[in-house]
Coordinates of C-alpha atoms and ligand atoms in Angstrom, one line a residue:
M1 CA 29.3 42.4 44.0
E2 CA 32.3 43.7 42.2
I3 CA 32.1 47.4 41.0
I4 CA 32.2 47.7 37.1
V5 CA 33.8 50.8 35.6
S6 CA 32.4 51.6 32.2
P7 CA 34.4 54.4 30.6
S8 CA 32.4 56.6 28.4
I9 CA 33.8 57.2 24.9
L10 CA 31.9 60.5 24.7
S11 CA 35.2 62.0 26.0
A12 CA 37.4 59.9 23.7
D13 CA 39.0 61.2 20.3
F14 CA 36.3 60.2 17.8
A15 CA 39.0 60.2 15.1
N16 CA 40.9 57.5 17.1
L17 CA 38.2 55.4 18.8
E18 CA 40.0 52.1 18.3
R19 CA 43.2 53.5 19.9
D20 CA 41.2 55.0 22.9
I21 CA 39.2 51.8 23.3
N22 CA 42.4 49.7 23.5
K23 CA 43.8 52.2 26.1
I24 CA 40.6 51.6 28.2
K25 CA 41.2 47.9 27.9
S26 CA 44.9 48.0 28.8
A27 CA 43.9 50.2 31.8
G28 CA 41.8 47.3 33.0
A29 CA 38.3 48.2 32.1
K30 CA 35.9 45.3 31.0
W31 CA 33.1 47.5 29.6
V32 CA 32.9 50.5 27.3
H33 CA 30.0 52.9 27.6
I34 CA 28.7 54.2 24.3
D35 CA 26.4 57.3 24.4
V36 CA 23.8 57.4 21.6
M37 CA 22.1 60.8 21.3
D38 CA 19.6 61.9 18.7
G39 CA 19.3 65.6 19.0
H40 CA 15.7 65.2 20.0
F41 CA 15.5 63.3 23.4
V42 CA 18.6 65.3 24.3
P43 CA 20.0 68.4 22.6
N44 CA 23.0 66.8 21.1
I45 CA 23.8 64.3 18.4
T46 CA 26.6 61.6 18.8
I47 CA 27.0 58.0 17.8
G48 CA 24.5 55.7 15.8
A49 CA 24.5 51.9 15.1
P50 CA 27.0 52.0 12.3
V51 CA 29.7 53.3 14.7
V52 CA 28.7 50.6 17.3
K53 CA 29.2 48.0 14.5
S54 CA 32.6 49.3 13.7
I55 CA 33.6 49.4 17.4
R56 CA 32.4 45.7 17.7
K57 CA 34.9 44.7 15.1
V58 CA 38.0 46.1 17.1
T59 CA 37.2 45.1 20.7
D60 CA 35.9 42.3 22.9
L61 CA 35.0 44.6 25.7
K62 CA 31.3 44.6 26.8
L63 CA 29.5 47.2 24.7
D64 CA 27.4 49.1 27.1
V65 CA 25.1 51.1 24.9
H66 CA 23.2 54.0 26.5
L67 CA 20.4 55.1 24.2
M68 CA 19.3 58.8 24.8
I69 CA 16.8 58.7 21.9
S70 CA 13.1 59.4 21.5
E71 CA 11.8 56.1 20.1
P72 CA 14.1 53.4 21.5
K73 CA 11.7 50.6 20.4
K74 CA 12.4 51.3 16.8
Y75 CA 16.2 50.9 17.1
I76 CA 16.7 48.1 19.6
K77 CA 17.3 45.5 16.9
D78 CA 19.7 47.7 15.0
F79 CA 21.9 48.2 18.0
I80 CA 21.8 44.6 19.1
N81 CA 22.6 43.5 15.5
S82 CA 25.4 46.0 15.5
G83 CA 27.0 44.2 18.6
A84 CA 25.6 45.9 21.7
D85 CA 25.8 43.6 24.8
I86 CA 23.8 45.8 27.2
V87 CA 21.2 48.1 25.9
T88 CA 19.9 50.8 28.2
F89 CA 17.1 53.1 27.2
H90 CA 15.2 55.9 28.9
Y91 CA 11.9 55.5 30.8
E92 CA 11.0 59.1 29.8
A93 CA 11.4 58.2 26.1
Q94 CA 8.7 55.6 25.8
N95 CA 7.1 54.8 29.2
N96 CA 4.2 53.1 27.4
C97 CA 6.1 50.1 26.2
V98 CA 8.9 49.5 28.7
C99 CA 8.1 45.9 29.3
E100 CA 7.9 45.3 25.5
I101 CA 11.3 46.8 25.0
I102 CA 12.8 44.8 27.8
N103 CA 11.3 41.6 26.4
E104 CA 12.7 42.4 22.9
I105 CA 16.2 43.0 24.3
H106 CA 16.0 39.6 26.2
A107 CA 14.6 37.8 23.2
M108 CA 17.8 38.7 21.4
G109 CA 19.9 37.4 24.2
K110 CA 21.2 40.7 25.6
M111 CA 21.1 42.6 28.9
A112 CA 18.4 45.2 29.4
G113 CA 18.9 48.5 31.3
L114 CA 16.4 51.2 32.2
S115 CA 17.6 54.8 32.8
I116 CA 15.9 57.8 34.6
K117 CA 16.8 61.5 34.2
P118 CA 17.5 63.5 37.4
S119 CA 13.9 64.9 37.5
T120 CA 12.3 61.4 37.3
P121 CA 11.6 59.7 40.7
S122 CA 12.9 56.2 41.4
S123 CA 9.4 55.1 42.2
A124 CA 8.4 55.5 38.4
I125 CA 10.6 52.4 37.5
K126 CA 10.0 50.3 40.7
D127 CA 7.6 47.8 39.0
F128 CA 10.2 47.0 36.2
I129 CA 12.9 46.0 38.6
P130 CA 12.2 42.2 38.5
L131 CA 12.6 42.3 34.7
L132 CA 15.8 44.3 34.4
D133 CA 19.5 43.5 34.4
M134 CA 20.5 47.1 35.1
V135 CA 19.0 50.5 36.3
L136 CA 20.9 53.5 35.3
I137 CA 20.5 56.6 37.6
M138 CA 21.6 59.7 35.6
T139 CA 23.5 62.0 38.0
V140 CA 23.5 64.9 35.4
E141 CA 21.0 66.0 32.8
P142 CA 21.7 63.6 29.8
G143 CA 23.2 65.2 26.8
F144 CA 26.9 66.3 27.5
G145 CA 30.0 65.1 29.2
G146 CA 31.9 67.1 31.7
Q147 CA 28.9 68.4 33.8
K148 CA 28.8 68.7 37.5
F149 CA 27.4 65.8 39.6
I150 CA 23.8 66.4 40.9
H151 CA 24.0 65.4 44.6
E152 CA 20.1 65.3 44.8
C153 CA 20.2 62.1 42.8
V154 CA 22.0 60.1 45.4
S155 CA 19.0 59.1 47.4
K156 CA 17.5 57.5 44.2
I157 CA 20.5 55.1 44.2
A158 CA 19.6 54.1 47.7
D159 CA 15.8 53.6 46.6
I160 CA 16.8 51.4 43.8
K161 CA 19.0 49.3 46.1
E162 CA 16.1 49.0 48.4
Y163 CA 13.8 47.8 45.7
S164 CA 16.3 45.3 44.4
R165 CA 16.3 43.8 48.0
L166 CA 12.5 44.0 48.1
Y167 CA 12.3 41.9 44.8
D168 CA 15.1 39.6 45.8
R169 CA 17.3 41.0 42.9
D170 CA 20.7 41.1 44.6
N171 CA 22.4 40.8 41.2
L172 CA 20.8 43.9 39.8
I173 CA 23.4 46.2 38.3
I174 CA 22.9 49.8 39.6
Q175 CA 24.7 52.2 37.4
V176 CA 25.4 55.8 37.8
D177 CA 26.3 58.2 34.9
G178 CA 27.3 61.9 34.9
G179 CA 30.0 63.9 36.9
I180 CA 31.6 60.8 38.2
N181 CA 35.1 61.2 39.7
D182 CA 37.1 59.7 42.6
A183 CA 35.0 61.7 45.1
T184 CA 31.5 61.2 43.7
A185 CA 32.1 57.6 42.8
K186 CA 32.5 56.8 46.6
I187 CA 29.2 58.7 47.4
C188 CA 27.4 56.4 44.9
T189 CA 28.9 53.2 45.7
R190 CA 28.3 53.7 49.4
V191 CA 24.6 53.7 48.8
G192 CA 24.5 50.8 46.4
A193 CA 25.9 51.8 43.0
N194 CA 27.9 48.9 41.5
S195 CA 28.6 50.3 38.0
L196 CA 30.3 53.6 37.4
V197 CA 30.3 55.4 34.0
A198 CA 32.9 58.1 33.7
G199 CA 34.0 60.1 30.8
S200 CA 35.9 63.3 31.3
Y201 CA 37.4 62.3 34.6
L202 CA 39.0 59.2 32.9
F203 CA 40.0 60.8 29.6
N204 CA 41.5 63.9 31.2
A205 CA 43.6 61.7 33.6
S206 CA 47.4 61.4 32.8
D207 CA 47.3 57.8 34.0
L208 CA 44.1 55.9 32.9
H209 CA 44.8 52.8 34.9
C210 CA 45.3 54.9 38.2
A211 CA 42.2 56.9 37.4
I212 CA 40.1 53.8 37.0
N213 CA 41.4 52.4 40.2
S214 CA 40.7 55.6 42.0
L215 CA 37.0 55.1 41.3
I216 CA 36.8 51.8 43.0
K217 CA 39.4 51.8 45.7
Ligands
DX5_1 C1 25.9 62.1 29.4 C2 26.4 60.8 29.1 C3 27.5 60.4 29.9 C4 28.7 61.2 29.8 C5 29.4 61.3 31.1 O1 24.7 62.4 28.9 O2 25.3 59.9 29.3 O3 27.8 59.0 29.7 O4 29.7 60.7 28.9 O5 30.4 62.3 31.1 P1 31.1 62.7 32.3 O6 31.8 61.5 33.0 O7 32.2 63.7 31.8 O8 30.1 63.5 33.2
ZN2 ZN1 25.9 57.6 29.3

């Protein structure tokens, strides 16, 4: 399976999102990762559905929306109606209605992702694997860009890969997010990750095209 790089615009210039998204596209990316934070599930506030809607108007890249919010169920429709192609929510945010949320995303014809924080074991989401398009293993504590990769999370990538085999879900997207650079990307892809989110590493690079390639080659 091809490795998908999803540059995170959390590290972009918010006054020039269109310009920065075009840069990502010219550099070869097919996805753009949008970090939604509510100041409650995580201690930071970023982007909401209106911004996703504006981004939708200026790009045909796949909008990979990562919801780091407390009550994702309430907002799924808003984000899909705003143009999200993939909606990823956190298991820890609403673990009592995970199936319902996944079904709602699918009913609207979009891809569903489920994410776990560094302290949540992979076994917590095992049962949902048959329903999901993507699992997102956080490799930093969600909330901020530019943090250091937590190596203890790597074994969880391997666990999810194992579960995907168990359930005959070879096409499951296993995404990692946080502290991804040319070195940590390899550590993750070696054990089964096939989608890499990177923010600061890409946006601090002098050559975005080379930086994207350095993650996958
Ligand atoms: C963090 C976000 C990430 C963030 C990654 O909570 O989910 O997507 O942008 O940033 P880097 O790549 O700088 O760790
Ligand atoms: Zn993210």
